[in-house]
Coordinates of C-alpha atoms in Angstrom, one line a residue:
X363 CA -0.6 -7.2 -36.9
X364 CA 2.7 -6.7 -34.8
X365 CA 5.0 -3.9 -35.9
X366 CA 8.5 -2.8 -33.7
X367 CA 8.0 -0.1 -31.8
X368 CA 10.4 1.8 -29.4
X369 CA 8.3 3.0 -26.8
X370 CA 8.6 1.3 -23.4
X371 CA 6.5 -0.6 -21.8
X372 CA 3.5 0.6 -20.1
X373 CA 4.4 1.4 -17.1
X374 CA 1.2 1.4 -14.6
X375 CA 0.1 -2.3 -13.5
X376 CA -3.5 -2.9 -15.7
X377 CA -6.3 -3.2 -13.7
X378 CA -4.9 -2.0 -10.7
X379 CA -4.5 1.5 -11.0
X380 CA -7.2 3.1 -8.7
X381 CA -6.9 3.2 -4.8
X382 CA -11.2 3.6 -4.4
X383 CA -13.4 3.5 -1.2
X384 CA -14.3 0.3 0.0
X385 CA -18.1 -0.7 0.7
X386 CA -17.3 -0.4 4.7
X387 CA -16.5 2.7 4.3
X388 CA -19.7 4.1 3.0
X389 CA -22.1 5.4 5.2
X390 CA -24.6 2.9 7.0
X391 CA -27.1 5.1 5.6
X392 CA -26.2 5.2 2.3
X393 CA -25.3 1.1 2.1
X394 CA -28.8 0.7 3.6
X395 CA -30.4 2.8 0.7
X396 CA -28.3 0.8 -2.0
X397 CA -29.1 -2.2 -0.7
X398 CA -33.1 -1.3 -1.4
X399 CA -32.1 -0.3 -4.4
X400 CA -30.8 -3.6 -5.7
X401 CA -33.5 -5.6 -3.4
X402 CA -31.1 -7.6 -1.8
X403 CA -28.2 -7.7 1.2
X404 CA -25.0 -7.2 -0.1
X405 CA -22.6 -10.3 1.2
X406 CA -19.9 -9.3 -0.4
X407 CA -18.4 -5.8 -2.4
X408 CA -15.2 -6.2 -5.3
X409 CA -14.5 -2.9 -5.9
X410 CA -12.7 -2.1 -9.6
X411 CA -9.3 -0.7 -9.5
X412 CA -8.5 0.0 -13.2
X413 CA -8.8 3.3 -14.7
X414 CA -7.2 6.7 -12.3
X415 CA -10.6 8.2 -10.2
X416 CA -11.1 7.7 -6.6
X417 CA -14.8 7.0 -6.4
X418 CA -16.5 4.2 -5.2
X419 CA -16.7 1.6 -7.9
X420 CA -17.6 -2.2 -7.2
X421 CA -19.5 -5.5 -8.2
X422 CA -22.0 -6.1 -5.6
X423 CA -23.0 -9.4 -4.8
X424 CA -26.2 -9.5 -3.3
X425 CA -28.0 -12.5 -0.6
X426 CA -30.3 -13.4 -4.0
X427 CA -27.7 -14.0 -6.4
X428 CA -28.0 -10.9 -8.4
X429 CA -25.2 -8.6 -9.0
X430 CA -25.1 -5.0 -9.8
X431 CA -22.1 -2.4 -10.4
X432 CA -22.5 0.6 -8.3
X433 CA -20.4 3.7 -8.6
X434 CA -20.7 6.7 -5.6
X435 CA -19.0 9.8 -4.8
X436 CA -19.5 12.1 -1.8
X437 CA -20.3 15.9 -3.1
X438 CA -18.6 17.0 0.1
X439 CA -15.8 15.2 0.1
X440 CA -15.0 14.5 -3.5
X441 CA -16.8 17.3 -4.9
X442 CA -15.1 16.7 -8.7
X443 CA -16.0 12.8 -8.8
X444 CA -19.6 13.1 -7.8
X445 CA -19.8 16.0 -10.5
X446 CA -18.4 13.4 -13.0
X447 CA -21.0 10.6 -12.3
X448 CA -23.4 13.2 -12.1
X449 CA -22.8 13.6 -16.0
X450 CA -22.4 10.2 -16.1
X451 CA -25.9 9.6 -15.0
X452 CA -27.1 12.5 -17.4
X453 CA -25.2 10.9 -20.5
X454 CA -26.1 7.7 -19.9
X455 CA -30.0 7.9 -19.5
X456 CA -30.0 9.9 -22.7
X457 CA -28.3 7.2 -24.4
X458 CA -30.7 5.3 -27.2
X459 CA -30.7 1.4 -26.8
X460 CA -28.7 1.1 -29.7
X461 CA -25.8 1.8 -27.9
X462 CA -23.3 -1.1 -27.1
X463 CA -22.8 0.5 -23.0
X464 CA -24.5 -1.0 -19.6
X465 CA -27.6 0.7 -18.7
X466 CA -28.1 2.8 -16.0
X467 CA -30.8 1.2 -13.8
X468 CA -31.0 3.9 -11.0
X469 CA -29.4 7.2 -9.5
X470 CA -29.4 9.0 -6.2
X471 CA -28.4 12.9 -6.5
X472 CA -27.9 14.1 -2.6
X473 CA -25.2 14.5 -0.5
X474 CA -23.8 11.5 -2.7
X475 CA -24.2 10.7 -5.7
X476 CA -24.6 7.2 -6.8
X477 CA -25.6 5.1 -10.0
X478 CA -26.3 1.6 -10.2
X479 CA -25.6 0.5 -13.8
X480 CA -26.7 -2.5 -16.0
X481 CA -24.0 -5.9 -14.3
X482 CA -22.0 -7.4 -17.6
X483 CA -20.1 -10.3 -16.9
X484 CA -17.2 -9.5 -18.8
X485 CA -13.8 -8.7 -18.8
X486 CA -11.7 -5.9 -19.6
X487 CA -9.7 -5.9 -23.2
X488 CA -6.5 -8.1 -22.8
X489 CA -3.2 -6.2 -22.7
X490 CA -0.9 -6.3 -24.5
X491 CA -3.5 -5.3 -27.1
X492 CA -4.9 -8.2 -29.3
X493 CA -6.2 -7.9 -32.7
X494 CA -9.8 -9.4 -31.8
X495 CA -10.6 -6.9 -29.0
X496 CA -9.5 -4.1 -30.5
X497 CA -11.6 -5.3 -33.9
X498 CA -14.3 -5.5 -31.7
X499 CA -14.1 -2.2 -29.9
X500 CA -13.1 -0.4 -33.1
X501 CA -16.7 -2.4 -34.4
X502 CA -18.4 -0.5 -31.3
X503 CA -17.6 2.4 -31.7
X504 CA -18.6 2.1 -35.9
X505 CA -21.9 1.3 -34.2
X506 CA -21.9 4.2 -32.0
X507 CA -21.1 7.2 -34.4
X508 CA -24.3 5.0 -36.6
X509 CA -26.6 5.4 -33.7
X510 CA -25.4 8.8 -32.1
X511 CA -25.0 11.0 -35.5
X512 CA -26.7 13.6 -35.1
X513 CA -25.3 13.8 -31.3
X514 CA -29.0 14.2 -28.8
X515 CA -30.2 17.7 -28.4
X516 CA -30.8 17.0 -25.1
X517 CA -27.6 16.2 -24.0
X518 CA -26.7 20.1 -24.8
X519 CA -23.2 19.3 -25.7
X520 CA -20.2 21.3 -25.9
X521 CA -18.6 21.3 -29.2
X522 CA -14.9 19.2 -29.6
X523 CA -13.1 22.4 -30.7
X524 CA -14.7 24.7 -27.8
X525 CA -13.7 21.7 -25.1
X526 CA -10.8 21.2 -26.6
X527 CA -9.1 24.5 -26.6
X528 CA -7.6 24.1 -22.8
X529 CA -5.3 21.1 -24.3
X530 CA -3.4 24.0 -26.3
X531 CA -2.6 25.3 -22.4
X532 CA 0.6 24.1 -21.8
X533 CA 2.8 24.7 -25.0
X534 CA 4.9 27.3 -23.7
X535 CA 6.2 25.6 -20.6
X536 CA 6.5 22.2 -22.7
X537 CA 8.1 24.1 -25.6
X538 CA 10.8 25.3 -22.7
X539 CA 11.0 22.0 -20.4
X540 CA 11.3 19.6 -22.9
X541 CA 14.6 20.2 -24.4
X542 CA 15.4 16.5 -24.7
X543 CA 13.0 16.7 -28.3
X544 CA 14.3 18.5 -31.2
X545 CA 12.9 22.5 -31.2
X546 CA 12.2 22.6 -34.6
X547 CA 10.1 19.5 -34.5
X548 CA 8.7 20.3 -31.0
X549 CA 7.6 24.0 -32.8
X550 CA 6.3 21.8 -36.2
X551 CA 3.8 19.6 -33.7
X552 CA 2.8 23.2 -31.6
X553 CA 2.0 24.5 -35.0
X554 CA 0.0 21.3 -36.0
X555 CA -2.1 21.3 -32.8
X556 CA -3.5 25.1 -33.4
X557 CA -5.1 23.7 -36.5
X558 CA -7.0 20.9 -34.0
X559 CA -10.4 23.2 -34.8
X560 CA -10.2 22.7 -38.1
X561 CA -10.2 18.6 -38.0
X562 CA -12.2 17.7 -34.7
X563 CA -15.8 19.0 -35.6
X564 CA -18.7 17.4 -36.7
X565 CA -22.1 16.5 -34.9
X566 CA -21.6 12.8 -33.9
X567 CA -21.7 12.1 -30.2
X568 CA -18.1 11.3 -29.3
X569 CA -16.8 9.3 -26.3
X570 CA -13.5 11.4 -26.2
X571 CA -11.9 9.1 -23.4
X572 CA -11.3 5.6 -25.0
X573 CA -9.1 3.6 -23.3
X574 CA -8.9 -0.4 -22.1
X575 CA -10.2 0.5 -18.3
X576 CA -13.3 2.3 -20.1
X577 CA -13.9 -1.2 -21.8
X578 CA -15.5 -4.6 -21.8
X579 CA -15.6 -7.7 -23.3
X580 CA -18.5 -9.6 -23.1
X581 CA -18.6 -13.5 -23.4
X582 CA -19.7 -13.2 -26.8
X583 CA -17.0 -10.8 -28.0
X584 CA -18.7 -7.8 -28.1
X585 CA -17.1 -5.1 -26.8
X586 CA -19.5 -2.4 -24.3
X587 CA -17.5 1.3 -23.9
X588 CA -18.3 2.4 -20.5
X589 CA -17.8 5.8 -18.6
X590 CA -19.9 8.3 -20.7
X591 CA -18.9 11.2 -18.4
X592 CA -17.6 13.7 -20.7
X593 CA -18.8 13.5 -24.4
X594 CA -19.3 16.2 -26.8
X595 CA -19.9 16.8 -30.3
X596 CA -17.7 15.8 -32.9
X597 CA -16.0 13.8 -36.0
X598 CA -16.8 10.8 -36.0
X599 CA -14.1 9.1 -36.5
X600 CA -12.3 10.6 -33.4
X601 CA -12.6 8.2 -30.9
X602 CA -11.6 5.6 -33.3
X603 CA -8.7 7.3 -34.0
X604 CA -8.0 7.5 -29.9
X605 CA -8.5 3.8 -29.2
X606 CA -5.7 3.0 -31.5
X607 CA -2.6 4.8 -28.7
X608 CA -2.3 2.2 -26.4
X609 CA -2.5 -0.8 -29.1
X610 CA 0.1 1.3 -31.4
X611 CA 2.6 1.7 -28.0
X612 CA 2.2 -1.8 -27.7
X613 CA 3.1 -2.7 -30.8
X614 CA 0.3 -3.2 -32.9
X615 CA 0.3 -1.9 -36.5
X616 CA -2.2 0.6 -36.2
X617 CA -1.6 1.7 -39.4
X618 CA -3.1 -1.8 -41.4
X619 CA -5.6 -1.0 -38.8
X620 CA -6.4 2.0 -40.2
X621 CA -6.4 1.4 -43.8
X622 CA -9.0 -1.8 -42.8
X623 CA -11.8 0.5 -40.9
X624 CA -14.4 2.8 -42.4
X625 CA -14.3 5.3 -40.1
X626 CA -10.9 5.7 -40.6
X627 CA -9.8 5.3 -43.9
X628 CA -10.9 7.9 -46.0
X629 CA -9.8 10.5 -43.3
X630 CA -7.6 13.0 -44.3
X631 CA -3.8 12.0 -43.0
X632 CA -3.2 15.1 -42.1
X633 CA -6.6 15.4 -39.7
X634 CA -4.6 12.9 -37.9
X635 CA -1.4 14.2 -37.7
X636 CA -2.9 17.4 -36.3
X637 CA -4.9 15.1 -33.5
X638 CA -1.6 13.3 -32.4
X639 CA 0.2 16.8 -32.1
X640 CA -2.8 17.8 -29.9
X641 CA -2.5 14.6 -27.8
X642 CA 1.5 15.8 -27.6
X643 CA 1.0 19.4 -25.9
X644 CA -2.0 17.5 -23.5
X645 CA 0.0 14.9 -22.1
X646 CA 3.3 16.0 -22.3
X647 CA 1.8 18.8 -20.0
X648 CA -0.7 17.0 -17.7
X649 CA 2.3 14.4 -16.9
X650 CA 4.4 16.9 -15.4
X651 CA 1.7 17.8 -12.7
X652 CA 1.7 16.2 -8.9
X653 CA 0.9 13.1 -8.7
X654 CA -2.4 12.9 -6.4
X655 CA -2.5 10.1 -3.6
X656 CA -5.5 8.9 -5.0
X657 CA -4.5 8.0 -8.4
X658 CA -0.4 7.1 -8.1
X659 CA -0.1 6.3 -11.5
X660 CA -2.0 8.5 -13.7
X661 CA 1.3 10.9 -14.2
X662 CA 3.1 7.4 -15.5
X663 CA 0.1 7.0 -17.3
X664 CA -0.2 10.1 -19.2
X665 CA 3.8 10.1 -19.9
X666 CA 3.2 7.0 -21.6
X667 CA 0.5 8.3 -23.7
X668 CA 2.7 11.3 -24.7
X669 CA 5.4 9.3 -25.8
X670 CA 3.4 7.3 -27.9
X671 CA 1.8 10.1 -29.7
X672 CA 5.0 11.7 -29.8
X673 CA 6.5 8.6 -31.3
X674 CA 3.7 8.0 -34.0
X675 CA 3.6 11.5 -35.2
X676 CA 7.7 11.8 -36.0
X677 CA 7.2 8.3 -37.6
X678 CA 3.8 9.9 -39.7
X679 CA 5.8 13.1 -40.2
X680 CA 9.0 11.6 -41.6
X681 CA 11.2 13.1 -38.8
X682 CA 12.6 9.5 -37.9

């Protein structure tokens, strides 16, 4: 499964990549309220560092034994996280049972809002990347493009190519700043990533932000995708296709991979080639922004990712 790869090594610690508020430091009130919710005192709060958002995010452990994952966000003070798990909330109670995600049990929409989703004892995907969790999310999400094709009316979805169109933002400035990467390949992948319309539709509820911290591994293997805060209507085959950057940057042959899976296989090369060149402009962009003090390694993140994309698409396009 290994290939050589020349992409550093990612470069943000996993699983500690968030700096989130602490139980203490929610309002009595609002502990009080939660603490209804799940039926029980709290005795103690683990709050989950991975993935780059600032909200409130932790295992509660409760005087009864039980145990509940809470997320919260204050609309005042974090105004573009509580909108997020406000989706969140939305996406997941419209999800079908079907679906391998944690349930959302309950949700509060006030001056904060919080959800209290479905506790999995599990653990996130081990990294470097191993062949059985990544078989097991690519099996996932196989089971999600089954169950969510055609996408809920409900949810009212934006389309992939009208969310999409933002990622083709920052060409300009990357086509000027990034004079370490050849111009006439640089142009090729700017080219390539105008076409992304023409490759990303299709009416299957897609995901759209697969990574590790987005996913769990429960004790029988299976793998649960987590973090349905900004879906929309798609290919099907898309967030397959995602979940295979980090594994390829860490060495896995991600081609084999693809040859292997059914929602992959049959897709047109060149579909892909155009998705990578639209990951290129995205990231390559995005990583240049400020860092915020509440996510210190989301640039290093997203430089990563670039790389990687970049990397894969010169290898795919025969310019190394």
């Amino acid at each position: 499964m290994a290939r050589s790869s020349s992409i550093a090594p990612y470069p943000a610690p996993h699983g500690k990549t968030a700096r989130r508020l602490e139980w203490s430091f929610l309002p009595p009130n609002l502990r009080a309220w939660i603490e209804r919710k799940c039926g029980s005192p709290v005795v103690s709060a683990v709050s989950q560092t991975s993935g780059f958002t600032p909200g409130f995010a932790s295992v509660l452990a409760c005087e009864d034994g039980s145990r509940h994952f809470v997320k919260a966000a204050s609309v005042k003070a974090q105004r573009m996280f509580a909108d997020s798990y406000r989706e969140e909330a939305r996406k997941l109670t419209a999800l079908p049972e079907g679906v391998p995600a944690p349930r959302l049990l309950w949700h509060l929409d006030d001056d904060w809002v919080v959800l209290g989703i479905e506790y999995v004892a599990a653990r996130a995907p081990h990294r470097p990347w191993q062949a059985d969790d990544l078989d097991a999310l690519l099996d996932s999400l196989e089971v999600v493009a089954d169950v969510m094709t055609p996408s809920p009316p409900e949810l009212r979805l934006d389309t992939a190519a009208d969310d999409f169109a933002p990622l083709l933002e920052g060409w300009p400035d990357l086509r000027e700043r990034r004079t370490d990467l050849d111009a006439e390949r640089l142009a090729e992948a700017e080219t390539l990533a105008r076409r992304y319309a023409e490759v990303v539709g299709g009416d299957t509820l897609v995901h759209t932000d697969i990574r590790s911290d987005n996913v769990l591994i429960d004790p029988d293997g299976r793998a649960l995708v987590c973090d349905w805060n900004w879906p929309v209507r798609g290919a099907a085959w898309f967030d397959s296709f995602a979940a295979l950057i980090g594994p390829r940057g860490e060495g896995v042959d991600v081609d084999a991979v693809i040859a292997r899976r059914r929602l992959l296989r049959d897709v047109d090369p060149e579909a892909f080639d155009v998705n990578l060149a639209l990951y290129v402009g995205y990231f390559f962009t995005q990583c240049e922004l400020p860092v915020p003090p509440s996510s210190p390694h989301i640039r290093d993140h997203q430089r990563w990712q670039g790389e990687v994309c970049w990397d894969w698409l010169a290898e795919r396009r025969g310019w190394v």
